[in-house]
Coordinates of C-alpha atoms in Angstrom, one line a residue:
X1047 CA -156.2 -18.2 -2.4
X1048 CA -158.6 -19.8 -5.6
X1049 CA -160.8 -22.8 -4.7
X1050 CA -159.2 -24.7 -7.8
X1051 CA -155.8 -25.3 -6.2
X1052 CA -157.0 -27.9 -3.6
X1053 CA -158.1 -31.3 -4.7
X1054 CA -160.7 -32.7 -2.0
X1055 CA -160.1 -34.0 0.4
X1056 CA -162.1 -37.3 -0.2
X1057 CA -159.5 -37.8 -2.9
X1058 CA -156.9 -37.0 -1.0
X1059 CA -157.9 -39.3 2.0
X1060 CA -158.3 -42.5 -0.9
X1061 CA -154.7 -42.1 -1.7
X1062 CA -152.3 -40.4 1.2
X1063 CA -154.6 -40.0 4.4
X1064 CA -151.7 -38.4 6.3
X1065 CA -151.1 -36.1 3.6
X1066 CA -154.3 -34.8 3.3
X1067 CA -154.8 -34.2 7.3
X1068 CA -151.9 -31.9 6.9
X1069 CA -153.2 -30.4 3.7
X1070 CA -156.1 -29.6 6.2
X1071 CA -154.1 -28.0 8.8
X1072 CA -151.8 -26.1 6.2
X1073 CA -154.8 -24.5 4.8
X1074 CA -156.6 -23.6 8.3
X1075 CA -152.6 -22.2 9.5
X1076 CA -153.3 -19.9 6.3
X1077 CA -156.5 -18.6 6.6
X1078 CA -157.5 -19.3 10.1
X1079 CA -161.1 -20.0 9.2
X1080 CA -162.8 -23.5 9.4
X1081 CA -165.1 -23.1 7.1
X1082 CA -163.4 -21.7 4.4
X1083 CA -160.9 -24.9 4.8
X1084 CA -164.2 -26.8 4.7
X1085 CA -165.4 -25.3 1.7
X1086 CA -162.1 -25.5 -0.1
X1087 CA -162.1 -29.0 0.7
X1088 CA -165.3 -29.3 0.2
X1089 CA -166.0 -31.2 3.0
X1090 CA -167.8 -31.0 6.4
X1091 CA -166.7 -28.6 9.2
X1092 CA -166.6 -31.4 11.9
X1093 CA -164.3 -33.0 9.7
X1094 CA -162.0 -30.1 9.6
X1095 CA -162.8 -29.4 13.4
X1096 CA -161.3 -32.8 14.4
X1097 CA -158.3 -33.0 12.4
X1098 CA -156.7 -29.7 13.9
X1099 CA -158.1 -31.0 17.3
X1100 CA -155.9 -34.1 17.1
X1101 CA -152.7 -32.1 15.5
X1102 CA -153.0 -30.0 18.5
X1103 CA -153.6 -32.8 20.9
X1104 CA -150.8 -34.9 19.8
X1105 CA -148.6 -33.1 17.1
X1106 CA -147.5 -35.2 13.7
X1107 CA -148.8 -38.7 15.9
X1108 CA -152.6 -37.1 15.3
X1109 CA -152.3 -37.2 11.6
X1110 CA -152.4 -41.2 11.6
X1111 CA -155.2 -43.6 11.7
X1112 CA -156.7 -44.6 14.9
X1113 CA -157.3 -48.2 15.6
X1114 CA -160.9 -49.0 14.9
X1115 CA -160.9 -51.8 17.7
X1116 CA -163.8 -51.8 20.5
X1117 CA -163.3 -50.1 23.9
X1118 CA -165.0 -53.0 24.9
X1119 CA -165.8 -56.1 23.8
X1120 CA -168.5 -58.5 26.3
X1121 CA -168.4 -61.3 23.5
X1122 CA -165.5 -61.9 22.6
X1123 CA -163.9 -65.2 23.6
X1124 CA -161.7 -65.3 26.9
X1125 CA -157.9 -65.2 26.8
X1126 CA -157.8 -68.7 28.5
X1127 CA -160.3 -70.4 26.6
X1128 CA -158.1 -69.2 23.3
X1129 CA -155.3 -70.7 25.3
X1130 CA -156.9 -74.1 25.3
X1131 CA -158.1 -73.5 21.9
X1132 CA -154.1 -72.6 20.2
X1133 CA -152.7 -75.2 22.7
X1134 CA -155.2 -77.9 21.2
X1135 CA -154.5 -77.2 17.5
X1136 CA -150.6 -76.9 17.9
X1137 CA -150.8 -80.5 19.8
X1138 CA -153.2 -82.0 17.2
X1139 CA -153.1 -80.0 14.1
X1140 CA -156.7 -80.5 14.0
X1141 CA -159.3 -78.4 12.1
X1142 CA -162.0 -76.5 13.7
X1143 CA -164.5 -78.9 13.8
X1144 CA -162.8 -81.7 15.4
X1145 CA -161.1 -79.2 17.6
X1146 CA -164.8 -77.5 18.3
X1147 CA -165.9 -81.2 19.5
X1148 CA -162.9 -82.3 21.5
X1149 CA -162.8 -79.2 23.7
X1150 CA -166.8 -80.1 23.8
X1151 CA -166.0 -83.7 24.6
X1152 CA -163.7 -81.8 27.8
X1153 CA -166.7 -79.6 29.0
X1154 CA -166.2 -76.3 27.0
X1155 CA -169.1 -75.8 25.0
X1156 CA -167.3 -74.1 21.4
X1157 CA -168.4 -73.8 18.4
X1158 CA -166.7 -74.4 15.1
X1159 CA -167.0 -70.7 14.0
X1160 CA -165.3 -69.8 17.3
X1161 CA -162.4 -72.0 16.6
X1162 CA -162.0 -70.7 13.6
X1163 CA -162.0 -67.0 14.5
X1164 CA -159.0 -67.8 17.2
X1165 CA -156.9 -69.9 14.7
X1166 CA -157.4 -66.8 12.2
X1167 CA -156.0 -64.5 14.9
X1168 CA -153.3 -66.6 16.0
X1169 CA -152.3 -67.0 11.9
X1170 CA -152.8 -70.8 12.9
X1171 CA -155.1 -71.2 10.1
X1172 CA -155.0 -74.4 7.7
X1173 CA -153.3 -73.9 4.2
X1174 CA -155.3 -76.5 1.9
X1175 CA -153.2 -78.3 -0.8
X1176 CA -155.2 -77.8 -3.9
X1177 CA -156.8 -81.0 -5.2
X1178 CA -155.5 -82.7 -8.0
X1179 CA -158.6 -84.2 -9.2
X1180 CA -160.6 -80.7 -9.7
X1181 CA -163.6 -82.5 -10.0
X1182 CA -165.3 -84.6 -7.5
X1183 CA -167.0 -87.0 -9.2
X1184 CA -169.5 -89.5 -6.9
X1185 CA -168.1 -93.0 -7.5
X1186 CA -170.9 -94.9 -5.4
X1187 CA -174.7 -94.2 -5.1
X1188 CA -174.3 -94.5 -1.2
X1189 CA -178.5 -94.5 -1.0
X1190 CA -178.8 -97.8 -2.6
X1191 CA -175.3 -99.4 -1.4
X1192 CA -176.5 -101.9 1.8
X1193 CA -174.3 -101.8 4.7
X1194 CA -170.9 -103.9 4.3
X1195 CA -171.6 -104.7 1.2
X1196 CA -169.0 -102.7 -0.9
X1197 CA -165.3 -102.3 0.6
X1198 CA -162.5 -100.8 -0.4
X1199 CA -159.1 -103.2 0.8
X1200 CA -155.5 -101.8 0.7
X1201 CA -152.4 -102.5 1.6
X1202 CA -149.9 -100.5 4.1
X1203 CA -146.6 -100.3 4.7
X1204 CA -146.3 -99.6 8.7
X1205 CA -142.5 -98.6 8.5
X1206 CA -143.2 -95.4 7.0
X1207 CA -139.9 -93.1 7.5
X1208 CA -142.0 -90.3 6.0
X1209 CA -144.5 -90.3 8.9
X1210 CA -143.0 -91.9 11.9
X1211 CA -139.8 -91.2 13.6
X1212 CA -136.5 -92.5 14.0
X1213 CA -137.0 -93.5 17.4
X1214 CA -140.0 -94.9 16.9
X1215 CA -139.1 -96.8 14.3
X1216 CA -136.5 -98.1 15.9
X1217 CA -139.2 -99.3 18.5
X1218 CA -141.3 -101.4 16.0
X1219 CA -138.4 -103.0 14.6
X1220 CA -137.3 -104.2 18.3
X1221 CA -140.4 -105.5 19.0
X1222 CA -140.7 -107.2 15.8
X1223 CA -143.9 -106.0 14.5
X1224 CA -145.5 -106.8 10.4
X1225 CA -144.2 -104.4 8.2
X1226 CA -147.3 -104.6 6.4
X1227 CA -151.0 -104.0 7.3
X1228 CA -154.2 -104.6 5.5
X1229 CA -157.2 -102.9 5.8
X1230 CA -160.8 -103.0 4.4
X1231 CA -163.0 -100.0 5.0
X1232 CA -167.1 -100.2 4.2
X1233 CA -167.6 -97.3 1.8
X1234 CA -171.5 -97.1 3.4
X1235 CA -170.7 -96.8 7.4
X1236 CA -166.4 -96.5 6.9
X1237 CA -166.4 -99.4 9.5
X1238 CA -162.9 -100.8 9.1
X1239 CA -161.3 -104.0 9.5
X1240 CA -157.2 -104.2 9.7
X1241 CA -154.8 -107.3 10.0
X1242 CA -151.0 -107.5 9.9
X1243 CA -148.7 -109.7 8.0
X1244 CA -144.5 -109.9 7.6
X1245 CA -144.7 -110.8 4.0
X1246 CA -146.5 -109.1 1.1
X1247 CA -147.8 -111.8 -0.8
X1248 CA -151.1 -113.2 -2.6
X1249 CA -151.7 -115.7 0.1
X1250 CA -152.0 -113.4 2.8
X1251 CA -154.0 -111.1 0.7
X1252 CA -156.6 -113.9 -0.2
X1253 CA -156.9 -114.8 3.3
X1254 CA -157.5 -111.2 4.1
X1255 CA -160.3 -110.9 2.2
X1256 CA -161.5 -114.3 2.7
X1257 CA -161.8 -113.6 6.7
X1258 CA -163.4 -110.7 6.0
X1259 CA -166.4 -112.1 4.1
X1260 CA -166.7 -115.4 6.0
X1261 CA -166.4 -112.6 9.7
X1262 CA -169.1 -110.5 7.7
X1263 CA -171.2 -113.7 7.1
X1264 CA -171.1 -114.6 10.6
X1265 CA -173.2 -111.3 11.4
X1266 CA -176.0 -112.8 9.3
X1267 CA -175.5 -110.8 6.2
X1268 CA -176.9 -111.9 3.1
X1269 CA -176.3 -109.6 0.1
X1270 CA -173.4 -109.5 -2.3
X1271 CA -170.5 -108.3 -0.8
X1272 CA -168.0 -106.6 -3.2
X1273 CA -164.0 -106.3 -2.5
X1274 CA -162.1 -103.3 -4.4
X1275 CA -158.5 -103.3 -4.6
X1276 CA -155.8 -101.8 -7.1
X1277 CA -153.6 -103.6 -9.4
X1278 CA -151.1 -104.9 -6.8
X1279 CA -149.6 -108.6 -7.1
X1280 CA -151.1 -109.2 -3.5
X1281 CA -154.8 -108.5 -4.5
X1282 CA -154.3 -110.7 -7.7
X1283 CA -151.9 -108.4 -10.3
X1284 CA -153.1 -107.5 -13.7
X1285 CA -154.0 -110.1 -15.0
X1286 CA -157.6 -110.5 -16.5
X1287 CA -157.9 -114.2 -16.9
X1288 CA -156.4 -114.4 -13.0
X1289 CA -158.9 -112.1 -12.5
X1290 CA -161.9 -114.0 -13.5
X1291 CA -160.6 -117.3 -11.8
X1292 CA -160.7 -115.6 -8.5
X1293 CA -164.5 -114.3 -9.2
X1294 CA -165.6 -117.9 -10.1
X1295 CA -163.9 -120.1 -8.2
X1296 CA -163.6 -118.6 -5.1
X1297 CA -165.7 -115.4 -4.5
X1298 CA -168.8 -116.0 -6.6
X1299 CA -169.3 -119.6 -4.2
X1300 CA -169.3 -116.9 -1.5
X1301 CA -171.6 -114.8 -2.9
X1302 CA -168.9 -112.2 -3.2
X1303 CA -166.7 -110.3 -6.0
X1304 CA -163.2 -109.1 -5.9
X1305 CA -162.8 -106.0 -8.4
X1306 CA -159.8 -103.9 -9.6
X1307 CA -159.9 -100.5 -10.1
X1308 CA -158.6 -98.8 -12.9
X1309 CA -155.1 -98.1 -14.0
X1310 CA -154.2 -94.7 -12.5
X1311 CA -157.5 -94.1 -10.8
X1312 CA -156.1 -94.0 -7.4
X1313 CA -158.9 -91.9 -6.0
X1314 CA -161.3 -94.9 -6.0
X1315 CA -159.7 -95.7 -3.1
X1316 CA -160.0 -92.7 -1.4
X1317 CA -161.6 -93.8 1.9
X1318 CA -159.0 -96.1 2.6
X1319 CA -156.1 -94.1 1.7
X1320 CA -157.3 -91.6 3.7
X1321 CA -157.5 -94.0 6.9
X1322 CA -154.3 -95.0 6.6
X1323 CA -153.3 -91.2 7.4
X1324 CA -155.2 -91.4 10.4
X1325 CA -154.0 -95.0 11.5
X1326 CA -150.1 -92.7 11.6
X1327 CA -151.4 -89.8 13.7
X1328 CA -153.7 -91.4 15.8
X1329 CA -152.4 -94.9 16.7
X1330 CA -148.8 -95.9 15.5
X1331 CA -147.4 -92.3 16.6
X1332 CA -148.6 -92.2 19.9
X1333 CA -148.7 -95.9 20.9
X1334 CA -146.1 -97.6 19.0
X1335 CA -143.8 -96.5 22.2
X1336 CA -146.1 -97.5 24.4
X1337 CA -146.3 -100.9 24.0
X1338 CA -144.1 -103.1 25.3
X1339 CA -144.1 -106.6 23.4
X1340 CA -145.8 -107.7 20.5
X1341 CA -148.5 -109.2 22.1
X1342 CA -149.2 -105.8 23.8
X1343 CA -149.1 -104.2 20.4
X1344 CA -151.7 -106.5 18.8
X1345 CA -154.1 -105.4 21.9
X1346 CA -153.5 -101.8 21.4
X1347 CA -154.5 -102.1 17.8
X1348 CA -157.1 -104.3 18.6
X1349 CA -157.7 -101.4 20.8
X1350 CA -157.9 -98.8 17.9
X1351 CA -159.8 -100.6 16.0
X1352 CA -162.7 -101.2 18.3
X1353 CA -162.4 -97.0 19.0
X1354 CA -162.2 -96.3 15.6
X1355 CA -165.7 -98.2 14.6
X1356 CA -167.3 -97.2 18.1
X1357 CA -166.5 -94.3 19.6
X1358 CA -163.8 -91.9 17.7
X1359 CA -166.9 -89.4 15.6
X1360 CA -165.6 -89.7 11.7
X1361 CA -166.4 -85.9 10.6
X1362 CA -167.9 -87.0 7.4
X1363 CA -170.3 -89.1 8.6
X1364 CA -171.4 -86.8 11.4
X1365 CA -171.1 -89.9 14.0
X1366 CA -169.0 -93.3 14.2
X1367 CA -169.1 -95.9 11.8
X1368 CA -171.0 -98.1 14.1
X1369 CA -173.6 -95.5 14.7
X1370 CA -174.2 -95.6 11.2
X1371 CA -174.4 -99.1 10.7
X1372 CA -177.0 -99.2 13.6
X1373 CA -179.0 -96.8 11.8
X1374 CA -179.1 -98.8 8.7
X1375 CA -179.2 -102.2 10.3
X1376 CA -179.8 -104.1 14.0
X1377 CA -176.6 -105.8 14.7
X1378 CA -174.2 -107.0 17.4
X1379 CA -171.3 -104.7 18.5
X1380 CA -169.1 -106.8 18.0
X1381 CA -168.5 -106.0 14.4
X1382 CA -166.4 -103.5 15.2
X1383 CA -164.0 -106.6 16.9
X1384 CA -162.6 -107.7 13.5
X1385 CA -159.9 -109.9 14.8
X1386 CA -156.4 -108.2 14.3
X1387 CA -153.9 -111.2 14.3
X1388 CA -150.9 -112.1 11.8
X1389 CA -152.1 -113.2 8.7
X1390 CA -149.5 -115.8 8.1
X1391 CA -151.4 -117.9 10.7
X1392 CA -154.0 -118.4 8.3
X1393 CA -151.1 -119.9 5.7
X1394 CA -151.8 -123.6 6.8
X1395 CA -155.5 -123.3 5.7
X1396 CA -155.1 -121.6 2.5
X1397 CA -152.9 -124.5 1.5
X1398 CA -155.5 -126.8 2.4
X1399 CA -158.4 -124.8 0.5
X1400 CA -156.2 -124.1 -2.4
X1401 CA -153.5 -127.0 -3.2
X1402 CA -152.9 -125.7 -6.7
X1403 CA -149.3 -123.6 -6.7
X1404 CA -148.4 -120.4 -8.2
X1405 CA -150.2 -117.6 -6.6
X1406 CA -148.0 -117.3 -3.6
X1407 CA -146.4 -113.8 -4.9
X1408 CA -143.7 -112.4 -2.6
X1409 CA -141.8 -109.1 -2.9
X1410 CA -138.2 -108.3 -1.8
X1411 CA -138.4 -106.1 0.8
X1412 CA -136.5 -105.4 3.4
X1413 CA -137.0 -104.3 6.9
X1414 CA -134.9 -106.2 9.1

């Protein structure tokens, strides 16, 4: 037998493990010497040593791979806490932070990292939709914006098939609630006001954002406040000279500015958008059911609202929106209570501030 006729076995091991472990015992079957088979191989004799131990301890099994797993492992997160952890995320769908801080919130201290280790093991790991705007450009300078000074106002269409269920569609439409809700969100604290309507017009959109400037006003605040919308007829349509009507004759008396985005730059109204995602999964889904009248459904929102601006923890910010208008700002608690009503109430008073006709815009819509 000539040295050259065996590769090593570190190159056998890289590609075929199993076939160079019986390489290893084929060569000590022929010479019956470990450390010529080590020299051949040119490897160690403890190597060689333990690969004919396990072929005699266990036949053709002893050629595979071991598991490399711990005998023991004092760390390691209990079975029941991972329990609470999988039956948490497949309830929610939540990430690992939110999970980490509602299992918190229940008296299990968790951290984030932990969460994510079980949702890795349980293959219950998030798959992120790539962006579509690669880069993430800064569309405020959030250090010199004032508290509810700049918000972003959109409109939402409650009777979303794509989100909500049959059934529970079904249920909104018995009970008669707005097909349509509008909500302003302050880009500095993401405290957010919402009101409903049953027509999409310009009048209830005016008087949206009218109530929301004179309700801001009532807290004592002073500075400019600014009102972003898109294009929509409701906020005013496209047109420019409409446009700078609005501006002069009703907002800039107010102190106040109503301003479009651009064409096709949806994601300046990112933080809104977003809300109305959690609105679905964490009001109308669950409570939509629940309630069962109107009247009980304007409470629950009312409801919402009040938990979304004081107590629900908005991950971004690292604390509620109320939190962080406190820290900015002494104020009164109770604006987070933006008053949730139907907006068509208000249409006797817009008449009466605005007599001129022509800017009631409706759409043809049908829910009913």
């Amino acid at each position: 037998m000539t040295e050259n006729i065996y590769p090593t076995y570190y190159e056998l091991c890289k590609s075929a493990p199993l076939l160079a472990r019986k390489a290893i015992v084929r060569a000590y079957e022929e010479t019956g010497n470990i450390s010529e088979v080590a020299r051949l191989f040119r490897t160690t004799r403890k190597t060689v040593r333990k690969v004919v131990r396990r072929w005699r301890e266990r036949g053709e099994e002893g050629f595979k791979d071991l598991s490399r797993r711990p005998k023991s492992s004092p760390r390691r997160t209990s079975a029941a806490v991972e329990g609470l952890i999988v039956a948490e995320r497949k309830k929610t769908g939540y990430g690992r932070d939110r999970l980490a801080r509602i299992l918190r919130e229940k008296g299990l201290e968790v951290k984030a990292s932990t969460v994510r280790y079980v949702l890795r093991r349980y293959k219950l790991s998030i798959k992120y939709k790539r962006s579509r705007y690669r880069r993430r450009n800064r569309f405020y300078d959030f250090e010199s914006l004032y508290p509810l000074q700049h918000f972003q106002v959109d409109l939402k269409e409650v009777y979303d098939s794509t989100t909500l269920s049959e059934q529970t569609l079904r249920w909104a439409k018995r009970l008669n609630i707005p097909p349509y809700r509008w909500t302003a969100i302050d880009v500095k604290t993401r405290l957010r006001f919402i009101s409903y309507s049953y027509e999409k017009t310009f009048t209830n959109g005016l008087m949206f954002m009218l109530l929301v400037i004179y309700f801001v006003r009532s807290f004592g605040i002073e500075h400019k406040i600014t009102l972003q919308t898109d294009n929509g007829e409701e906020f005013g349509g496209k047109s420019v000279d409409k446009l700078e009507y609005l501006n002069k004759k009703v907002f800039a008396p107010l102190q106040a500015e109503l301003l479009h985005i651009p064409k096709g730059k949806k994601e300046y109204q990112a933080f809104v958008v977003r809300s109305h995602q959690t609105d679905d999964n964490e009001f109308y889904i669950p409570q939509i059911e629940r309630c069962a009248d109107l009247k009980e459904f304007y409470f629950r929102a009312l409801r919402w609202e009040f938990m979304y601006n004081t107590k629900r923890h908005h991950s971004t910010l690292g604390m509620t929106p109320f939190r962080k208008l406190t820290m900015e700002r002494k104020i009164s608690k109770l604006v987070a209570l933006f008053p949730v009503m139907q907006l068509e109430k208000l249409n006797d008073l817009y008449f009466k501030l605005f007599p001129q006709t022509g800017y009631h815009v409706s759409t043809n819509d049908q829910y009913y």
